[in-house]
mmCIF file with all atom_site columns, C-alpha atoms in Angstrom:
data_model
loop_
_atom_site.group_PDB
_atom_site.id
_atom_site.type_symbol
_atom_site.label_atom_id
_atom_site.label_alt_id
_atom_site.label_comp_id
_atom_site.label_asym_id
_atom_site.label_entity_id
_atom_site.label_seq_id
_atom_site.pdbx_PDB_ins_code
_atom_site.Cartn_x
_atom_site.Cartn_y
_atom_site.Cartn_z
_atom_site.occupancy
_atom_site.B_iso_or_equiv
_atom_site.pdbx_formal_charge
_atom_site.auth_seq_id
_atom_site.auth_comp_id
_atom_site.auth_asym_id
_atom_site.auth_atom_id
_atom_site.pdbx_PDB_model_num
ATOM 1   C CA . UNK A 1 1   ? -68.748 77.875 57.051 1.00 48.00 ? 20  UNK A CA 1
ATOM 2   C CA . UNK A 1 2   ? -69.652 74.494 56.055 1.00 62.00 ? 21  UNK A CA 1
ATOM 3   C CA . UNK A 1 3   ? -66.645 72.217 54.698 1.00 74.00 ? 22  UNK A CA 1
ATOM 4   C CA . UNK A 1 4   ? -66.302 72.081 50.673 1.00 82.00 ? 23  UNK A CA 1
ATOM 5   C CA . UNK A 1 5   ? -66.994 69.352 48.852 1.00 94.00 ? 24  UNK A CA 1
ATOM 6   C CA . UNK A 1 6   ? -65.444 67.576 45.891 1.00 96.00 ? 25  UNK A CA 1
ATOM 7   C CA . UNK A 1 7   ? -66.903 66.173 43.091 1.00 98.00 ? 26  UNK A CA 1
ATOM 8   C CA . UNK A 1 8   ? -66.251 64.222 39.848 1.00 98.00 ? 27  UNK A CA 1
ATOM 9   C CA . UNK A 1 9   ? -67.087 66.236 36.539 1.00 98.00 ? 28  UNK A CA 1
ATOM 10  C CA . UNK A 1 10  ? -68.116 63.845 33.895 1.00 98.00 ? 29  UNK A CA 1
ATOM 11  C CA . UNK A 1 11  ? -67.872 64.668 30.097 1.00 98.00 ? 30  UNK A CA 1
ATOM 12  C CA . UNK A 1 12  ? -71.183 62.916 28.660 1.00 98.00 ? 31  UNK A CA 1
ATOM 13  C CA . UNK A 1 13  ? -70.046 61.880 24.860 1.00 98.00 ? 32  UNK A CA 1
ATOM 14  C CA . UNK A 1 14  ? -67.564 59.379 24.181 1.00 98.00 ? 33  UNK A CA 1
ATOM 15  C CA . UNK A 1 15  ? -66.738 59.373 28.164 1.00 98.00 ? 34  UNK A CA 1
ATOM 16  C CA . UNK A 1 16  ? -70.490 58.498 29.850 1.00 98.00 ? 35  UNK A CA 1
ATOM 17  C CA . UNK A 1 17  ? -71.899 57.687 26.449 1.00 98.00 ? 36  UNK A CA 1
ATOM 18  C CA . UNK A 1 18  ? -71.337 55.748 23.091 1.00 98.00 ? 37  UNK A CA 1
ATOM 19  C CA . UNK A 1 19  ? -69.612 58.538 20.974 1.00 96.00 ? 38  UNK A CA 1
ATOM 20  C CA . UNK A 1 20  ? -72.186 59.059 18.276 1.00 92.00 ? 39  UNK A CA 1
ATOM 21  C CA . UNK A 1 21  ? -71.750 62.378 16.747 1.00 92.00 ? 40  UNK A CA 1
ATOM 22  C CA . UNK A 1 22  ? -74.283 65.171 17.470 1.00 94.00 ? 41  UNK A CA 1
ATOM 23  C CA . UNK A 1 23  ? -77.536 63.376 19.109 1.00 95.00 ? 42  UNK A CA 1
ATOM 24  C CA . UNK A 1 24  ? -80.177 64.667 18.119 1.00 94.00 ? 43  UNK A CA 1
ATOM 25  C CA . UNK A 1 25  ? -82.797 61.678 19.089 1.00 96.00 ? 44  UNK A CA 1
ATOM 26  C CA . UNK A 1 26  ? -82.813 60.685 22.831 1.00 96.00 ? 45  UNK A CA 1
ATOM 27  C CA . UNK A 1 27  ? -83.465 57.350 21.561 1.00 96.00 ? 46  UNK A CA 1
ATOM 28  C CA . UNK A 1 28  ? -79.437 57.430 20.392 1.00 96.00 ? 47  UNK A CA 1
ATOM 29  C CA . UNK A 1 29  ? -78.200 58.200 23.349 1.00 97.00 ? 48  UNK A CA 1
ATOM 30  C CA . UNK A 1 30  ? -76.483 54.336 24.754 1.00 97.00 ? 49  UNK A CA 1
ATOM 31  C CA . UNK A 1 31  ? -74.387 54.279 28.007 1.00 98.00 ? 50  UNK A CA 1
ATOM 32  C CA . UNK A 1 32  ? -70.997 52.400 27.890 1.00 98.00 ? 51  UNK A CA 1
ATOM 33  C CA . UNK A 1 33  ? -70.526 49.358 29.501 1.00 97.00 ? 52  UNK A CA 1
ATOM 34  C CA . UNK A 1 34  ? -69.673 49.922 33.388 1.00 98.00 ? 53  UNK A CA 1
ATOM 35  C CA . UNK A 1 35  ? -71.025 53.308 33.149 1.00 98.00 ? 54  UNK A CA 1
ATOM 36  C CA . UNK A 1 36  ? -73.684 52.883 35.317 1.00 98.00 ? 55  UNK A CA 1
ATOM 37  C CA . UNK A 1 37  ? -71.651 50.983 38.027 1.00 98.00 ? 56  UNK A CA 1
ATOM 38  C CA . UNK A 1 38  ? -68.996 53.707 37.863 1.00 98.00 ? 57  UNK A CA 1
ATOM 39  C CA . UNK A 1 39  ? -71.504 56.416 38.644 1.00 98.00 ? 58  UNK A CA 1
ATOM 40  C CA . UNK A 1 40  ? -72.668 54.601 41.476 1.00 98.00 ? 59  UNK A CA 1
ATOM 41  C CA . UNK A 1 41  ? -69.328 53.994 42.792 1.00 98.00 ? 60  UNK A CA 1
ATOM 42  C CA . UNK A 1 42  ? -69.152 57.336 42.995 1.00 98.00 ? 61  UNK A CA 1
ATOM 43  C CA . UNK A 1 43  ? -72.311 58.259 44.601 1.00 98.00 ? 62  UNK A CA 1
ATOM 44  C CA . UNK A 1 44  ? -71.776 55.293 47.008 1.00 97.00 ? 63  UNK A CA 1
ATOM 45  C CA . UNK A 1 45  ? -69.008 57.228 48.121 1.00 96.00 ? 64  UNK A CA 1
ATOM 46  C CA . UNK A 1 46  ? -70.368 60.588 49.406 1.00 95.00 ? 65  UNK A CA 1
ATOM 47  C CA . UNK A 1 47  ? -68.784 62.352 46.324 1.00 97.00 ? 66  UNK A CA 1
ATOM 48  C CA . UNK A 1 48  ? -70.743 64.433 44.112 1.00 98.00 ? 67  UNK A CA 1
ATOM 49  C CA . UNK A 1 49  ? -70.916 63.058 40.381 1.00 98.00 ? 68  UNK A CA 1
ATOM 50  C CA . UNK A 1 50  ? -71.653 66.352 38.183 1.00 98.00 ? 69  UNK A CA 1
ATOM 51  C CA . UNK A 1 51  ? -71.872 65.973 33.932 1.00 98.00 ? 70  UNK A CA 1
ATOM 52  C CA . UNK A 1 52  ? -70.246 69.017 32.361 1.00 98.00 ? 71  UNK A CA 1
ATOM 53  C CA . UNK A 1 53  ? -70.747 68.752 28.375 1.00 98.00 ? 72  UNK A CA 1
ATOM 54  C CA . UNK A 1 54  ? -70.434 71.002 25.563 1.00 98.00 ? 73  UNK A CA 1
ATOM 55  C CA . UNK A 1 55  ? -72.927 70.920 23.225 1.00 97.00 ? 74  UNK A CA 1
ATOM 56  C CA . UNK A 1 56  ? -72.239 72.775 20.544 1.00 95.00 ? 75  UNK A CA 1
ATOM 57  C CA . UNK A 1 57  ? -74.782 70.620 18.210 1.00 95.00 ? 76  UNK A CA 1
ATOM 58  C CA . UNK A 1 58  ? -77.548 73.573 19.657 1.00 96.00 ? 77  UNK A CA 1
ATOM 59  C CA . UNK A 1 59  ? -75.244 76.454 17.806 1.00 95.00 ? 78  UNK A CA 1
ATOM 60  C CA . UNK A 1 60  ? -74.935 74.352 15.035 1.00 95.00 ? 79  UNK A CA 1
ATOM 61  C CA . UNK A 1 61  ? -78.888 73.708 14.693 1.00 94.00 ? 80  UNK A CA 1
ATOM 62  C CA . UNK A 1 62  ? -78.293 70.303 14.647 1.00 95.00 ? 81  UNK A CA 1
ATOM 63  C CA . UNK A 1 63  ? -80.863 70.062 17.441 1.00 96.00 ? 82  UNK A CA 1
ATOM 64  C CA . UNK A 1 64  ? -82.345 72.384 19.734 1.00 96.00 ? 83  UNK A CA 1
ATOM 65  C CA . UNK A 1 65  ? -82.398 72.905 23.612 1.00 95.00 ? 84  UNK A CA 1
ATOM 66  C CA . UNK A 1 66  ? -86.136 70.970 23.889 1.00 97.00 ? 85  UNK A CA 1
ATOM 67  C CA . UNK A 1 67  ? -84.255 67.775 22.424 1.00 97.00 ? 86  UNK A CA 1
ATOM 68  C CA . UNK A 1 68  ? -80.929 68.189 24.423 1.00 97.00 ? 87  UNK A CA 1
ATOM 69  C CA . UNK A 1 69  ? -83.233 68.366 27.681 1.00 98.00 ? 88  UNK A CA 1
ATOM 70  C CA . UNK A 1 70  ? -85.098 65.185 26.624 1.00 98.00 ? 89  UNK A CA 1
ATOM 71  C CA . UNK A 1 71  ? -81.436 63.455 25.676 1.00 98.00 ? 90  UNK A CA 1
ATOM 72  C CA . UNK A 1 72  ? -80.272 64.258 29.292 1.00 98.00 ? 91  UNK A CA 1
ATOM 73  C CA . UNK A 1 73  ? -83.413 62.897 30.727 1.00 98.00 ? 92  UNK A CA 1
ATOM 74  C CA . UNK A 1 74  ? -82.993 59.462 29.206 1.00 98.00 ? 93  UNK A CA 1
ATOM 75  C CA . UNK A 1 75  ? -79.499 59.766 30.573 1.00 98.00 ? 94  UNK A CA 1
ATOM 76  C CA . UNK A 1 76  ? -80.695 60.277 33.785 1.00 98.00 ? 95  UNK A CA 1
ATOM 77  C CA . UNK A 1 77  ? -83.166 56.941 33.411 1.00 98.00 ? 96  UNK A CA 1
ATOM 78  C CA . UNK A 1 78  ? -80.650 54.540 32.246 1.00 98.00 ? 97  UNK A CA 1
ATOM 79  C CA . UNK A 1 79  ? -78.370 55.429 35.175 1.00 98.00 ? 98  UNK A CA 1
ATOM 80  C CA . UNK A 1 80  ? -81.255 55.473 37.576 1.00 98.00 ? 99  UNK A CA 1
ATOM 81  C CA . UNK A 1 81  ? -81.977 51.905 36.108 1.00 98.00 ? 100 UNK A CA 1
ATOM 82  C CA . UNK A 1 82  ? -78.565 50.629 36.863 1.00 97.00 ? 101 UNK A CA 1
ATOM 83  C CA . UNK A 1 83  ? -79.112 52.595 40.936 1.00 98.00 ? 102 UNK A CA 1
ATOM 84  C CA . UNK A 1 84  ? -76.628 55.688 39.588 1.00 98.00 ? 103 UNK A CA 1
ATOM 85  C CA . UNK A 1 85  ? -77.320 59.316 39.745 1.00 98.00 ? 104 UNK A CA 1
ATOM 86  C CA . UNK A 1 86  ? -76.103 62.591 38.773 1.00 98.00 ? 105 UNK A CA 1
ATOM 87  C CA . UNK A 1 87  ? -76.045 65.183 41.685 1.00 98.00 ? 106 UNK A CA 1
ATOM 88  C CA . UNK A 1 88  ? -75.807 67.906 38.272 1.00 98.00 ? 107 UNK A CA 1
ATOM 89  C CA . UNK A 1 89  ? -75.955 68.908 35.154 1.00 98.00 ? 108 UNK A CA 1
ATOM 90  C CA . UNK A 1 90  ? -74.321 71.263 33.232 1.00 98.00 ? 109 UNK A CA 1
ATOM 91  C CA . UNK A 1 91  ? -73.988 72.235 29.368 1.00 98.00 ? 110 UNK A CA 1
ATOM 92  C CA . UNK A 1 92  ? -72.763 74.478 27.603 1.00 98.00 ? 111 UNK A CA 1
ATOM 93  C CA . UNK A 1 93  ? -74.776 74.880 23.814 1.00 97.00 ? 112 UNK A CA 1
ATOM 94  C CA . UNK A 1 94  ? -72.429 77.917 22.690 1.00 97.00 ? 113 UNK A CA 1
ATOM 95  C CA . UNK A 1 95  ? -70.184 78.067 19.957 1.00 96.00 ? 114 UNK A CA 1
ATOM 96  C CA . UNK A 1 96  ? -68.076 81.296 19.129 1.00 95.00 ? 115 UNK A CA 1
ATOM 97  C CA . UNK A 1 97  ? -68.057 81.324 15.447 1.00 95.00 ? 116 UNK A CA 1
ATOM 98  C CA . UNK A 1 98  ? -71.112 79.348 14.258 1.00 94.00 ? 117 UNK A CA 1
ATOM 99  C CA . UNK A 1 99  ? -74.894 79.733 14.572 1.00 92.00 ? 118 UNK A CA 1
ATOM 100 C CA . UNK A 1 100 ? -76.925 82.760 15.592 1.00 88.00 ? 119 UNK A CA 1
ATOM 101 C CA . UNK A 1 101 ? -77.088 84.605 18.752 1.00 90.00 ? 120 UNK A CA 1
ATOM 102 C CA . UNK A 1 102 ? -77.618 83.453 21.619 1.00 93.00 ? 121 UNK A CA 1
ATOM 103 C CA . UNK A 1 103 ? -76.064 80.647 20.968 1.00 95.00 ? 122 UNK A CA 1
ATOM 104 C CA . UNK A 1 104 ? -73.162 82.005 18.793 1.00 95.00 ? 123 UNK A CA 1
ATOM 105 C CA . UNK A 1 105 ? -70.790 83.638 21.204 1.00 95.00 ? 124 UNK A CA 1
ATOM 106 C CA . UNK A 1 106 ? -67.430 83.624 23.074 1.00 95.00 ? 125 UNK A CA 1
ATOM 107 C CA . UNK A 1 107 ? -68.804 82.731 26.615 1.00 97.00 ? 126 UNK A CA 1
ATOM 108 C CA . UNK A 1 108 ? -66.488 80.973 29.731 1.00 97.00 ? 127 UNK A CA 1
ATOM 109 C CA . UNK A 1 109 ? -68.660 77.715 29.762 1.00 97.00 ? 128 UNK A CA 1
ATOM 110 C CA . UNK A 1 110 ? -66.830 76.636 26.787 1.00 97.00 ? 129 UNK A CA 1
ATOM 111 C CA . UNK A 1 111 ? -64.895 73.423 28.012 1.00 98.00 ? 130 UNK A CA 1
ATOM 112 C CA . UNK A 1 112 ? -61.757 74.260 28.274 1.00 98.00 ? 131 UNK A CA 1
ATOM 113 C CA . UNK A 1 113 ? -62.717 77.464 29.634 1.00 98.00 ? 132 UNK A CA 1
ATOM 114 C CA . UNK A 1 114 ? -63.849 76.836 33.526 1.00 98.00 ? 133 UNK A CA 1
ATOM 115 C CA . UNK A 1 115 ? -67.328 78.710 33.671 1.00 98.00 ? 134 UNK A CA 1
ATOM 116 C CA . UNK A 1 116 ? -69.473 75.309 34.186 1.00 98.00 ? 135 UNK A CA 1
ATOM 117 C CA . UNK A 1 117 ? -67.364 74.224 37.051 1.00 98.00 ? 136 UNK A CA 1
ATOM 118 C CA . UNK A 1 118 ? -67.577 77.356 38.573 1.00 98.00 ? 137 UNK A CA 1
ATOM 119 C CA . UNK A 1 119 ? -70.979 77.632 38.502 1.00 98.00 ? 138 UNK A CA 1
ATOM 120 C CA . UNK A 1 120 ? -71.332 74.269 39.804 1.00 98.00 ? 139 UNK A CA 1
ATOM 121 C CA . UNK A 1 121 ? -68.294 75.082 42.537 1.00 98.00 ? 140 UNK A CA 1
ATOM 122 C CA . UNK A 1 122 ? -70.863 77.909 43.726 1.00 97.00 ? 141 UNK A CA 1
ATOM 123 C CA . UNK A 1 123 ? -74.201 76.022 43.766 1.00 97.00 ? 142 UNK A CA 1
ATOM 124 C CA . UNK A 1 124 ? -72.513 72.982 45.732 1.00 97.00 ? 143 UNK A CA 1
ATOM 125 C CA . UNK A 1 125 ? -70.055 74.784 47.440 1.00 96.00 ? 144 UNK A CA 1
ATOM 126 C CA . UNK A 1 126 ? -67.313 72.419 46.041 1.00 97.00 ? 145 UNK A CA 1
ATOM 127 C CA . UNK A 1 127 ? -63.460 72.691 46.584 1.00 97.00 ? 146 UNK A CA 1
ATOM 128 C CA . UNK A 1 128 ? -62.320 72.249 42.816 1.00 98.00 ? 147 UNK A CA 1
ATOM 129 C CA . UNK A 1 129 ? -58.776 71.765 43.443 1.00 97.00 ? 148 UNK A CA 1
ATOM 130 C CA . UNK A 1 130 ? -59.932 68.209 45.338 1.00 96.00 ? 149 UNK A CA 1
ATOM 131 C CA . UNK A 1 131 ? -62.118 67.510 42.679 1.00 98.00 ? 150 UNK A CA 1
ATOM 132 C CA . UNK A 1 132 ? -61.714 65.043 39.080 1.00 98.00 ? 151 UNK A CA 1
ATOM 133 C CA . UNK A 1 133 ? -62.513 66.225 35.738 1.00 98.00 ? 152 UNK A CA 1
ATOM 134 C CA . UNK A 1 134 ? -63.459 62.317 33.583 1.00 98.00 ? 153 UNK A CA 1
ATOM 135 C CA . UNK A 1 135 ? -63.489 63.130 29.860 1.00 98.00 ? 154 UNK A CA 1
ATOM 136 C CA . UNK A 1 136 ? -61.911 61.597 26.415 1.00 98.00 ? 155 UNK A CA 1
ATOM 137 C CA . UNK A 1 137 ? -60.418 64.736 24.746 1.00 97.00 ? 156 UNK A CA 1
ATOM 138 C CA . UNK A 1 138 ? -57.711 66.861 25.383 1.00 96.00 ? 157 UNK A CA 1
ATOM 139 C CA . UNK A 1 139 ? -59.957 70.228 26.095 1.00 97.00 ? 158 UNK A CA 1
ATOM 140 C CA . UNK A 1 140 ? -61.432 68.007 29.678 1.00 98.00 ? 159 UNK A CA 1
ATOM 141 C CA . UNK A 1 141 ? -57.457 67.913 30.623 1.00 97.00 ? 160 UNK A CA 1
ATOM 142 C CA . UNK A 1 142 ? -57.476 71.675 30.137 1.00 97.00 ? 161 UNK A CA 1
ATOM 143 C CA . UNK A 1 143 ? -60.217 72.427 31.764 1.00 98.00 ? 162 UNK A CA 1
ATOM 144 C CA . UNK A 1 144 ? -59.192 70.428 34.903 1.00 98.00 ? 163 UNK A CA 1
ATOM 145 C CA . UNK A 1 145 ? -55.700 72.552 34.878 1.00 97.00 ? 164 UNK A CA 1
ATOM 146 C CA . UNK A 1 146 ? -57.711 75.356 34.910 1.00 97.00 ? 165 UNK A CA 1
ATOM 147 C CA . UNK A 1 147 ? -59.250 74.645 38.151 1.00 98.00 ? 166 UNK A CA 1
ATOM 148 C CA . UNK A 1 148 ? -56.428 72.863 39.704 1.00 98.00 ? 167 UNK A CA 1
ATOM 149 C CA . UNK A 1 149 ? -58.106 69.383 39.804 1.00 98.00 ? 168 UNK A CA 1
ATOM 150 C CA . UNK A 1 150 ? -56.730 66.062 38.582 1.00 98.00 ? 169 UNK A CA 1
ATOM 151 C CA . UNK A 1 151 ? -57.528 64.883 35.412 1.00 98.00 ? 170 UNK A CA 1
ATOM 152 C CA . UNK A 1 152 ? -58.335 61.651 33.829 1.00 98.00 ? 171 UNK A CA 1
ATOM 153 C CA . UNK A 1 153 ? -58.530 60.583 29.851 1.00 98.00 ? 172 UNK A CA 1
ATOM 154 C CA . UNK A 1 154 ? -60.548 57.610 29.289 1.00 98.00 ? 173 UNK A CA 1
ATOM 155 C CA . UNK A 1 155 ? -59.581 55.304 25.802 1.00 98.00 ? 174 UNK A CA 1
ATOM 156 C CA . UNK A 1 156 ? -63.067 55.364 25.347 1.00 98.00 ? 175 UNK A CA 1
ATOM 157 C CA . UNK A 1 157 ? -64.455 57.976 22.322 1.00 97.00 ? 176 UNK A CA 1
ATOM 158 C CA . UNK A 1 158 ? -62.208 60.209 21.194 1.00 96.00 ? 177 UNK A CA 1
ATOM 159 C CA . UNK A 1 159 ? -59.592 59.023 23.797 1.00 96.00 ? 178 UNK A CA 1
ATOM 160 C CA . UNK A 1 160 ? -57.569 56.539 22.326 1.00 95.00 ? 179 UNK A CA 1
ATOM 161 C CA . UNK A 1 161 ? -56.701 58.712 19.641 1.00 95.00 ? 180 UNK A CA 1
ATOM 162 C CA . UNK A 1 162 ? -55.947 61.761 21.957 1.00 95.00 ? 181 UNK A CA 1
ATOM 163 C CA . UNK A 1 163 ? -53.456 60.202 24.241 1.00 94.00 ? 182 UNK A CA 1
ATOM 164 C CA . UNK A 1 164 ? -50.865 59.762 21.307 1.00 92.00 ? 183 UNK A CA 1
ATOM 165 C CA . UNK A 1 165 ? -50.657 63.067 20.370 1.00 92.00 ? 184 UNK A CA 1
ATOM 166 C CA . UNK A 1 166 ? -48.216 65.099 21.429 1.00 93.00 ? 185 UNK A CA 1
ATOM 167 C CA . UNK A 1 167 ? -50.360 67.753 22.817 1.00 91.00 ? 186 UNK A CA 1
ATOM 168 C CA . UNK A 1 168 ? -51.231 65.518 25.376 1.00 91.00 ? 187 UNK A CA 1
ATOM 169 C CA . UNK A 1 169 ? -47.873 64.258 26.040 1.00 87.00 ? 188 UNK A CA 1
ATOM 170 C CA . UNK A 1 170 ? -47.480 68.243 26.930 1.00 92.00 ? 189 UNK A CA 1
ATOM 171 C CA . UNK A 1 171 ? -50.034 68.838 28.784 1.00 92.00 ? 190 UNK A CA 1
ATOM 172 C CA . UNK A 1 172 ? -49.646 65.175 30.987 1.00 92.00 ? 191 UNK A CA 1
ATOM 173 C CA . UNK A 1 173 ? -53.607 63.757 32.405 1.00 97.00 ? 192 UNK A CA 1
ATOM 174 C CA . UNK A 1 174 ? -53.357 62.705 35.863 1.00 98.00 ? 193 UNK A CA 1
ATOM 175 C CA . UNK A 1 175 ? -54.353 59.057 34.745 1.00 98.00 ? 194 UNK A CA 1
ATOM 176 C CA . UNK A 1 176 ? -54.930 57.584 31.546 1.00 97.00 ? 195 UNK A CA 1
ATOM 177 C CA . UNK A 1 177 ? -57.951 54.899 32.267 1.00 98.00 ? 196 UNK A CA 1
ATOM 178 C CA . UNK A 1 178 ? -59.344 52.092 29.968 1.00 98.00 ? 197 UNK A CA 1
ATOM 179 C CA . UNK A 1 179 ? -63.151 53.755 30.675 1.00 98.00 ? 198 UNK A CA 1
ATOM 180 C CA . UNK A 1 180 ? -64.883 55.473 32.899 1.00 98.00 ? 199 UNK A CA 1
ATOM 181 C CA . UNK A 1 181 ? -65.167 53.017 35.663 1.00 98.00 ? 200 UNK A CA 1
ATOM 182 C CA . UNK A 1 182 ? -61.230 52.292 35.571 1.00 98.00 ? 201 UNK A CA 1
ATOM 183 C CA . UNK A 1 183 ? -61.163 56.552 36.349 1.00 98.00 ? 202 UNK A CA 1
ATOM 184 C CA . UNK A 1 184 ? -63.447 55.683 39.108 1.00 98.00 ? 203 UNK A CA 1
ATOM 185 C CA . UNK A 1 185 ? -61.776 52.830 40.357 1.00 98.00 ? 204 UNK A CA 1
ATOM 186 C CA . UNK A 1 186 ? -58.091 55.316 40.260 1.00 98.00 ? 205 UNK A CA 1
ATOM 187 C CA . UNK A 1 187 ? -59.903 58.347 41.732 1.00 98.00 ? 206 UNK A CA 1
ATOM 188 C CA . UNK A 1 188 ? -61.316 56.418 44.595 1.00 98.00 ? 207 UNK A CA 1
ATOM 189 C CA . UNK A 1 189 ? -57.757 55.155 45.672 1.00 97.00 ? 208 UNK A CA 1
ATOM 190 C CA . UNK A 1 190 ? -56.240 58.805 45.262 1.00 96.00 ? 209 UNK A CA 1
ATOM 191 C CA . UNK A 1 191 ? -59.163 60.217 47.770 1.00 94.00 ? 210 UNK A CA 1
ATOM 192 C CA . UNK A 1 192 ? -58.222 57.483 49.863 1.00 90.00 ? 211 UNK A CA 1
ATOM 193 C CA . UNK A 1 193 ? -54.751 58.202 49.848 1.00 84.00 ? 212 UNK A CA 1
ATOM 194 C CA . UNK A 1 194 ? -55.107 61.982 51.126 1.00 77.00 ? 213 UNK A CA 1
#
């Protein structure tokens, strides 16, 4: 049996990219400063960089899957311009109470539920307990806890406000970072000390 690998699962909006509400035009997507460098560091250290993002704008009718896929292509292009890449992209376009089927449904992939990470674990032979989740919301920390991964909250996007909440204090992320680059630096130091 091949050795199981580890990954860094990364939220998109507010973590990798400027928080811009529901991105319904690919040209509105902008990388946060130091994001490309952060992803490149993950790539250079032999760890998988995997996007895991809720995109309920589809269920809400704000944009369609074709638009989302074009936006994700732009994200990949912007990262490529900085010598970085994502190894996998997973998204949940469902909402439990808004929209019409097939998008209005209770699913196992909407964060903080673990479906996206479980699928990635199967696809890439990952050890989720040796992996990390970076995001700007409580749901990202809850997701990490569900799969026994370590969690990092970034202060970008909604993060600055989320870290002050009682719920975040109780759930206790493993690390709070200024941005994705600081998050990756911490992750690499944790791996080095394993």
